[in-house]
mmCIF file of C-alpha atoms and ligand atoms in Angstrom:
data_model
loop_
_atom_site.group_PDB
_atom_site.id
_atom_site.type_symbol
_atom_site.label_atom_id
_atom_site.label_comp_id
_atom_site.label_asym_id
_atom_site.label_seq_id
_atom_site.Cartn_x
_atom_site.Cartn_y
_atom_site.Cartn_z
ATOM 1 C CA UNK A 1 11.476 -13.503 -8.266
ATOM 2 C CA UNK A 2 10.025 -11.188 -5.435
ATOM 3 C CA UNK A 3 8.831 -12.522 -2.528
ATOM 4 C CA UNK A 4 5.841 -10.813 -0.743
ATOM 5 C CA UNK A 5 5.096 -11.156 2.656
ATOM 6 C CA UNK A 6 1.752 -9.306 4.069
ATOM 7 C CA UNK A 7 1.266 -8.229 8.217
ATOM 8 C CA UNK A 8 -2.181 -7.423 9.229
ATOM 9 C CA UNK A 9 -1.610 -3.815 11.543
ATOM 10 C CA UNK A 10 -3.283 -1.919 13.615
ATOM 11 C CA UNK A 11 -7.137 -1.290 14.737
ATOM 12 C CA UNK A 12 -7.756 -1.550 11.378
ATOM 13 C CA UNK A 13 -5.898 -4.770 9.830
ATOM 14 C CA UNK A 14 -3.809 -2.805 7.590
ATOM 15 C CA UNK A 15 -2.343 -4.899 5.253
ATOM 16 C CA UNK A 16 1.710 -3.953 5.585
ATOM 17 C CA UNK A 17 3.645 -5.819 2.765
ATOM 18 C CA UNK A 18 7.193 -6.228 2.599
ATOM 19 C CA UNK A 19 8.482 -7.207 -0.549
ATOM 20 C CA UNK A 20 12.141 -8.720 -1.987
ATOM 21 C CA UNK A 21 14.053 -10.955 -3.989
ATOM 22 C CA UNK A 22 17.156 -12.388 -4.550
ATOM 23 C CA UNK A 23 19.414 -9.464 -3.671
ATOM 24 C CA UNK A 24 17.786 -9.127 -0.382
ATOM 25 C CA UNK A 25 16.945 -5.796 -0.974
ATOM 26 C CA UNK A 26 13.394 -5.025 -0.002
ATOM 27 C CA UNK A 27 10.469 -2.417 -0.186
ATOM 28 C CA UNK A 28 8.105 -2.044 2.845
ATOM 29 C CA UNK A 29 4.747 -0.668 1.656
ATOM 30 C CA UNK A 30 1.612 0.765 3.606
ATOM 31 C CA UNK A 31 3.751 0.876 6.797
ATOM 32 C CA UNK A 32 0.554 0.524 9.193
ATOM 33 C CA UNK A 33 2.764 -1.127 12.537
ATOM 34 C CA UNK A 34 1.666 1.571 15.414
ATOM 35 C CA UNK A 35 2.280 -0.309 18.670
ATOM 36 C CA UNK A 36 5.667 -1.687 20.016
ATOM 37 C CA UNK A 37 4.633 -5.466 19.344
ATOM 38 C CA UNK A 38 3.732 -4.733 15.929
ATOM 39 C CA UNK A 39 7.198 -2.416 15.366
ATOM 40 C CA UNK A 40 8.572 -5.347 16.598
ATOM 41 C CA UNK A 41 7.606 -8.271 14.647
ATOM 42 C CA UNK A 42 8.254 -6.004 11.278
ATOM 43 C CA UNK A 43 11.897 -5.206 12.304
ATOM 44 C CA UNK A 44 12.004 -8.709 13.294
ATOM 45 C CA UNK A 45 10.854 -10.487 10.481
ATOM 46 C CA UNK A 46 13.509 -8.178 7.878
ATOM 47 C CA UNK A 47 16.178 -8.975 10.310
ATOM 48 C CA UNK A 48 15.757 -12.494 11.027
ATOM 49 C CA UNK A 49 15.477 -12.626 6.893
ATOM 50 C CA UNK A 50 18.733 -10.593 6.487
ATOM 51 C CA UNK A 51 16.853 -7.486 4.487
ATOM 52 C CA UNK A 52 17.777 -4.494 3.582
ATOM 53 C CA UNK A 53 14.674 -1.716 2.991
ATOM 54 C CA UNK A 54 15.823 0.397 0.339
ATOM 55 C CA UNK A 55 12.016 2.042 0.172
ATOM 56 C CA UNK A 56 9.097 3.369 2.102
ATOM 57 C CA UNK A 57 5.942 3.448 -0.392
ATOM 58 C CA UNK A 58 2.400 4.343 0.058
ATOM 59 C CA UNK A 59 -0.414 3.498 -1.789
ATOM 60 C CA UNK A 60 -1.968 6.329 -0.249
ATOM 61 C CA UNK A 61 -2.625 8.564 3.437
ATOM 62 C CA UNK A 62 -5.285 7.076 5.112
ATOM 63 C CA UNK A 63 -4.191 7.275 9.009
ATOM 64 C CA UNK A 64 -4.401 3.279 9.262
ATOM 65 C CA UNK A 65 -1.388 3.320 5.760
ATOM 66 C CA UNK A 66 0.414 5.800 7.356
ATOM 67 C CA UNK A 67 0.644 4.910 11.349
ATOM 68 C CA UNK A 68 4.076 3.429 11.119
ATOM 69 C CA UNK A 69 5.173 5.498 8.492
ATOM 70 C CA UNK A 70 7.544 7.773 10.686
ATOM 71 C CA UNK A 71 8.435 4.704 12.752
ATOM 72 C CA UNK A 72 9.797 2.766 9.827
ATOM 73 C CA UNK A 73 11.290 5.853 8.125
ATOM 74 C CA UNK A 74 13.355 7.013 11.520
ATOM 75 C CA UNK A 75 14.314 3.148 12.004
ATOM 76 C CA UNK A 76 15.519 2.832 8.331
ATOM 77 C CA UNK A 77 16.723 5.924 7.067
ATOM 78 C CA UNK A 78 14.723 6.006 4.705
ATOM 79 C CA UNK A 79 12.570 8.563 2.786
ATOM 80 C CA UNK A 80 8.732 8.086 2.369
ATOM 81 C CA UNK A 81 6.976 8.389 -0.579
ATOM 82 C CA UNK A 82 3.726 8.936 -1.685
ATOM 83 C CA UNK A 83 1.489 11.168 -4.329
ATOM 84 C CA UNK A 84 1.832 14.576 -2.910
ATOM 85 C CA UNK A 85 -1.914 14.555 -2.883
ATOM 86 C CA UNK A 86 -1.561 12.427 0.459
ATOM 87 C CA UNK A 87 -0.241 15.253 2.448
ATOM 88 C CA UNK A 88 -3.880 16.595 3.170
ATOM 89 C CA UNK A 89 -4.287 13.240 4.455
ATOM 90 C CA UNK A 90 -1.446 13.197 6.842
ATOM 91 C CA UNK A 91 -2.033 16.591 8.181
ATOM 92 C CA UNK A 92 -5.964 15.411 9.280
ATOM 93 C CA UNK A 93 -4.472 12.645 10.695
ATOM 94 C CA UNK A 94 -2.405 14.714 12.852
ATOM 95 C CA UNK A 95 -4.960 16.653 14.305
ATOM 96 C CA UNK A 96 -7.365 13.719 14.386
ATOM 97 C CA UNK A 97 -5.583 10.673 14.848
ATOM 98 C CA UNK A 98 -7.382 10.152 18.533
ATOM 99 C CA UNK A 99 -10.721 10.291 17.064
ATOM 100 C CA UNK A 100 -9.713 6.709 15.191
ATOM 101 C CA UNK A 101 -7.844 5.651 18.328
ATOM 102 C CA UNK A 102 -4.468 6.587 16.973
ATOM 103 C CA UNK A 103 -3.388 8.689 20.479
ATOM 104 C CA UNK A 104 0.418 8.721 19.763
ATOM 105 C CA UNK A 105 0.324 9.324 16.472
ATOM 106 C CA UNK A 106 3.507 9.991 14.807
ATOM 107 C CA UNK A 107 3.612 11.673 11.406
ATOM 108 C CA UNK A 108 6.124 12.412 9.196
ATOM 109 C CA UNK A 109 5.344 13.736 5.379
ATOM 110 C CA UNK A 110 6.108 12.346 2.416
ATOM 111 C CA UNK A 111 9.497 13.210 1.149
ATOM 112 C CA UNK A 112 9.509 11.261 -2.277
ATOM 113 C CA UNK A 113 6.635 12.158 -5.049
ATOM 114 C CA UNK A 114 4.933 9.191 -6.867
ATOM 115 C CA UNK A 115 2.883 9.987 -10.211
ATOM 116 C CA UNK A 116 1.968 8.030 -12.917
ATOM 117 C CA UNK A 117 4.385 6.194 -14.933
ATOM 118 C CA UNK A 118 6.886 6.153 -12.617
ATOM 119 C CA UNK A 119 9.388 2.552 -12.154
ATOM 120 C CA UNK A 120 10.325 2.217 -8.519
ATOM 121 C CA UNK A 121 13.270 -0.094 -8.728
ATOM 122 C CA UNK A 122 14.992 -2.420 -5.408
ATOM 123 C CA UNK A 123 17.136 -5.370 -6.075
ATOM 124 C CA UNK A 124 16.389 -6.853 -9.567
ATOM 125 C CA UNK A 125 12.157 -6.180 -8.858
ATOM 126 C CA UNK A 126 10.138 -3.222 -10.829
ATOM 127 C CA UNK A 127 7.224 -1.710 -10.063
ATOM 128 C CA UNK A 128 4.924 0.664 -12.038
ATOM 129 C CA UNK A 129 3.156 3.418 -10.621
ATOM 130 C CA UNK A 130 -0.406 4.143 -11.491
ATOM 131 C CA UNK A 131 -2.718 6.646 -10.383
ATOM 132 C CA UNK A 132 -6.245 5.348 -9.236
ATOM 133 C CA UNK A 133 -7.973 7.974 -7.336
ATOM 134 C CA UNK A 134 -11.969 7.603 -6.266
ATOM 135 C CA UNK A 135 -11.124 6.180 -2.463
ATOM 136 C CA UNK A 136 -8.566 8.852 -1.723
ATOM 137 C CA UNK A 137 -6.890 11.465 -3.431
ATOM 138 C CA UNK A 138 -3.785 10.008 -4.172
ATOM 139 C CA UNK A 139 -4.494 6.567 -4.171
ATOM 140 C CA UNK A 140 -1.523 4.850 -6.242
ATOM 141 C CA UNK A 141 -1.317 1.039 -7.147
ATOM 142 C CA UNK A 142 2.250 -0.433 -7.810
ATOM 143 C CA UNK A 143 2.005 -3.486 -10.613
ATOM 144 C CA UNK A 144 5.027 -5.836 -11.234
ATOM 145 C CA UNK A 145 4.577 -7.149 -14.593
ATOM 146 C CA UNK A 146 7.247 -9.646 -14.010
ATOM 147 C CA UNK A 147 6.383 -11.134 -11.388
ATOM 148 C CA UNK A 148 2.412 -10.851 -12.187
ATOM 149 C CA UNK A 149 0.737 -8.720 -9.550
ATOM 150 C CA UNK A 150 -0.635 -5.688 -8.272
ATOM 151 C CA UNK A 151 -0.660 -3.803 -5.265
ATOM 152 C CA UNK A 152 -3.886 -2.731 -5.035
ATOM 153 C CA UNK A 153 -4.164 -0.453 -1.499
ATOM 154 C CA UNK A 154 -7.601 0.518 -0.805
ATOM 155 C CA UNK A 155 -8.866 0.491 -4.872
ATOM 156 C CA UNK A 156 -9.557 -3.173 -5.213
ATOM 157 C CA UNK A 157 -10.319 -5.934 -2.145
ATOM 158 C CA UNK A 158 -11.108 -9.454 -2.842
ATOM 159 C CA UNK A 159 -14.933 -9.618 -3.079
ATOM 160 C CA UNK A 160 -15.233 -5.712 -2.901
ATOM 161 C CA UNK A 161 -14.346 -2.237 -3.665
ATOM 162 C CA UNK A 162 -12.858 0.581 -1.724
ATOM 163 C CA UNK A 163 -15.214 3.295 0.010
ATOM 164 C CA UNK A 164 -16.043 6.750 -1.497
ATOM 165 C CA UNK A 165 -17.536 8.307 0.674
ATOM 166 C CA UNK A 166 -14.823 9.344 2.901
ATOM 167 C CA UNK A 167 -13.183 12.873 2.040
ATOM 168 C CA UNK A 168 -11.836 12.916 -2.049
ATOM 169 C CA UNK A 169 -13.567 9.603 -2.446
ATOM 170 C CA UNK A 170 -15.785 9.439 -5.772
ATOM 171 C CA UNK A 171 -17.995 6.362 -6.998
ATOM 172 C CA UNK A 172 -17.777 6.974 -9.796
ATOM 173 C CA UNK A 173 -13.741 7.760 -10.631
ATOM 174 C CA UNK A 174 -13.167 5.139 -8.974
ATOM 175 C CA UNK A 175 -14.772 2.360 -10.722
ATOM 176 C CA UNK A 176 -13.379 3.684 -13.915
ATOM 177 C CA UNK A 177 -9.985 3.375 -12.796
ATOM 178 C CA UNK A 178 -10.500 -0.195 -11.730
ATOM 179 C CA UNK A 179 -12.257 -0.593 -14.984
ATOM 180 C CA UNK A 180 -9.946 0.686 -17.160
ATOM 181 C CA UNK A 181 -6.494 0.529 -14.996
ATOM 182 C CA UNK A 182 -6.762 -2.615 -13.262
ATOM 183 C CA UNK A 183 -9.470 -5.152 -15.361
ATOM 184 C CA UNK A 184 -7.526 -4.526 -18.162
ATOM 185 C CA UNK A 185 -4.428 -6.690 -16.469
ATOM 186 C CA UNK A 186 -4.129 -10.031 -17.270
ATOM 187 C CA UNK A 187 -6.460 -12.362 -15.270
ATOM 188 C CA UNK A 188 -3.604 -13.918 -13.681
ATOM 189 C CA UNK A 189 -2.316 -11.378 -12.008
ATOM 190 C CA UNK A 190 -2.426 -11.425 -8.173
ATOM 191 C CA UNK A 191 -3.738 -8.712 -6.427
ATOM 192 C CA UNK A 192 -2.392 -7.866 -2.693
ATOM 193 C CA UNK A 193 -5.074 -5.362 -1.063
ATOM 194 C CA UNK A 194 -5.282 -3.069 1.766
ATOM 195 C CA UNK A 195 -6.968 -5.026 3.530
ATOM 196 C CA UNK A 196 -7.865 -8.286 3.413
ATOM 197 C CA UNK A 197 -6.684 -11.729 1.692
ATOM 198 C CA UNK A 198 -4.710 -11.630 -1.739
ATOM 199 C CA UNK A 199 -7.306 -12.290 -5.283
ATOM 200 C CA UNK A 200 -6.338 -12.385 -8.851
ATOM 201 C CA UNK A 201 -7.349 -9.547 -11.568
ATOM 202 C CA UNK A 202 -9.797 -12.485 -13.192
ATOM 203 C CA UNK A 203 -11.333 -13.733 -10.337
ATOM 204 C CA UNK A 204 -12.499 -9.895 -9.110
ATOM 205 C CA UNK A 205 -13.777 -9.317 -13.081
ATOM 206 C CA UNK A 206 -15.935 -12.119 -12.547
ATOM 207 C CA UNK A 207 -17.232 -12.139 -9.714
ATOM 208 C CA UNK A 208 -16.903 -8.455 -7.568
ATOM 209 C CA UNK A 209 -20.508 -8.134 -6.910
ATOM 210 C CA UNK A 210 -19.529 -3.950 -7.370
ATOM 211 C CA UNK A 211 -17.738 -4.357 -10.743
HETATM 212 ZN ZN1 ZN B 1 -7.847 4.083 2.732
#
């Protein structure tokens, strides 16, 4: 059984999950802790709970996904990964993380390709890759079918959809994927956002006021 446990980050209220189950092993996704405090109260919380991260995921690039991203990889060992198509991403970032308030901005790229159809595997938990572009190139959601959910990154939100009209974003692609990549789960399934409280796959498809 995985447990999930979500930390609101940065200017922006990334939504940083941590997830693990029995074996202790554990997958930190979206890694969006910038300043000391928030470093802190990750590494805390996976060593007070006797973790041990075995990946580094992104949903995709955005600065506010990726402003602990070299933090957590240095700290852990561990190699980040993300659709290559995030790299643009990362690279703006670096030359305009101040313009979001990001002044000490350190990146690191991706080291570990995600595509479609791949199974990222810790402890006993699986998750499948799928490719949802429309708010960024590169936009991945991990589903457990086990355990019933979705990470959804900045695709889905309760109550709402992700923007397009930042660089690579596109209306239209995206509510097709959502349409025909995520409505198609089983209501049940949870749904962990970006940003934002968890939802459920049936509670979005009947009542997102965008969908
Ligand atoms: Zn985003």
């Amino acid at each position: 059984m995985t447990s999930i446990q979500r930390f609101p980050f940065n200017p922006f209220q990334v939504n940083t999950y941590i997830l693990w189950d029995e074996t202790k092993e554990c997958a930190i996704i979206d890694p969006g802790c910038y300043s000391a405090d928030e470093q802190e109260i990750l590494t805390g919380f996976i060593a007070e709970n006797g973790l041990k991260p075995v990946r580094l995921l992104n949903t995709h690039c955005h600065i506010d996904h990726i402003a602990g991203m070299a933090f957590v990889s240095h700290y852990y060992s561990l190699q980040p990964e993300a659709h290559p198509a995030g790299l643009a991403f990362i690279r703006h970032s670096e030359k305009a993380g101040f313009v979001y308030g990001f002044d000490n901005l350190e990146t690191i790229d991706p080291q570990l390709p995600l595509k479609e159809g791949d199974i990222i595997r810790f402890g006993k938990t699986e998750l499948h890759v799928i490719e949802t572009p429309g708010h960024a190139d590169g936009s991945v959601c991990f589903i457990c079918h086990t355990d019933k959910f979705v990470i959804t990154g900045d695709v889905l939100f309760h109550q709402s959809i992700g923007r397009s009209d930042l660089p690579t974003g596109d209306y239209d692609v995206l509510i097709k994927n959502i349409r025909d990549k995520l409505l198609t789960l089983p209501p049940d399934y949870k749904v962990y956002s970006g940003h934002g409280p968890e939802t459920t796959i049936g509670y979005e498809a009947y009542s997102n006021p965008f969908l």
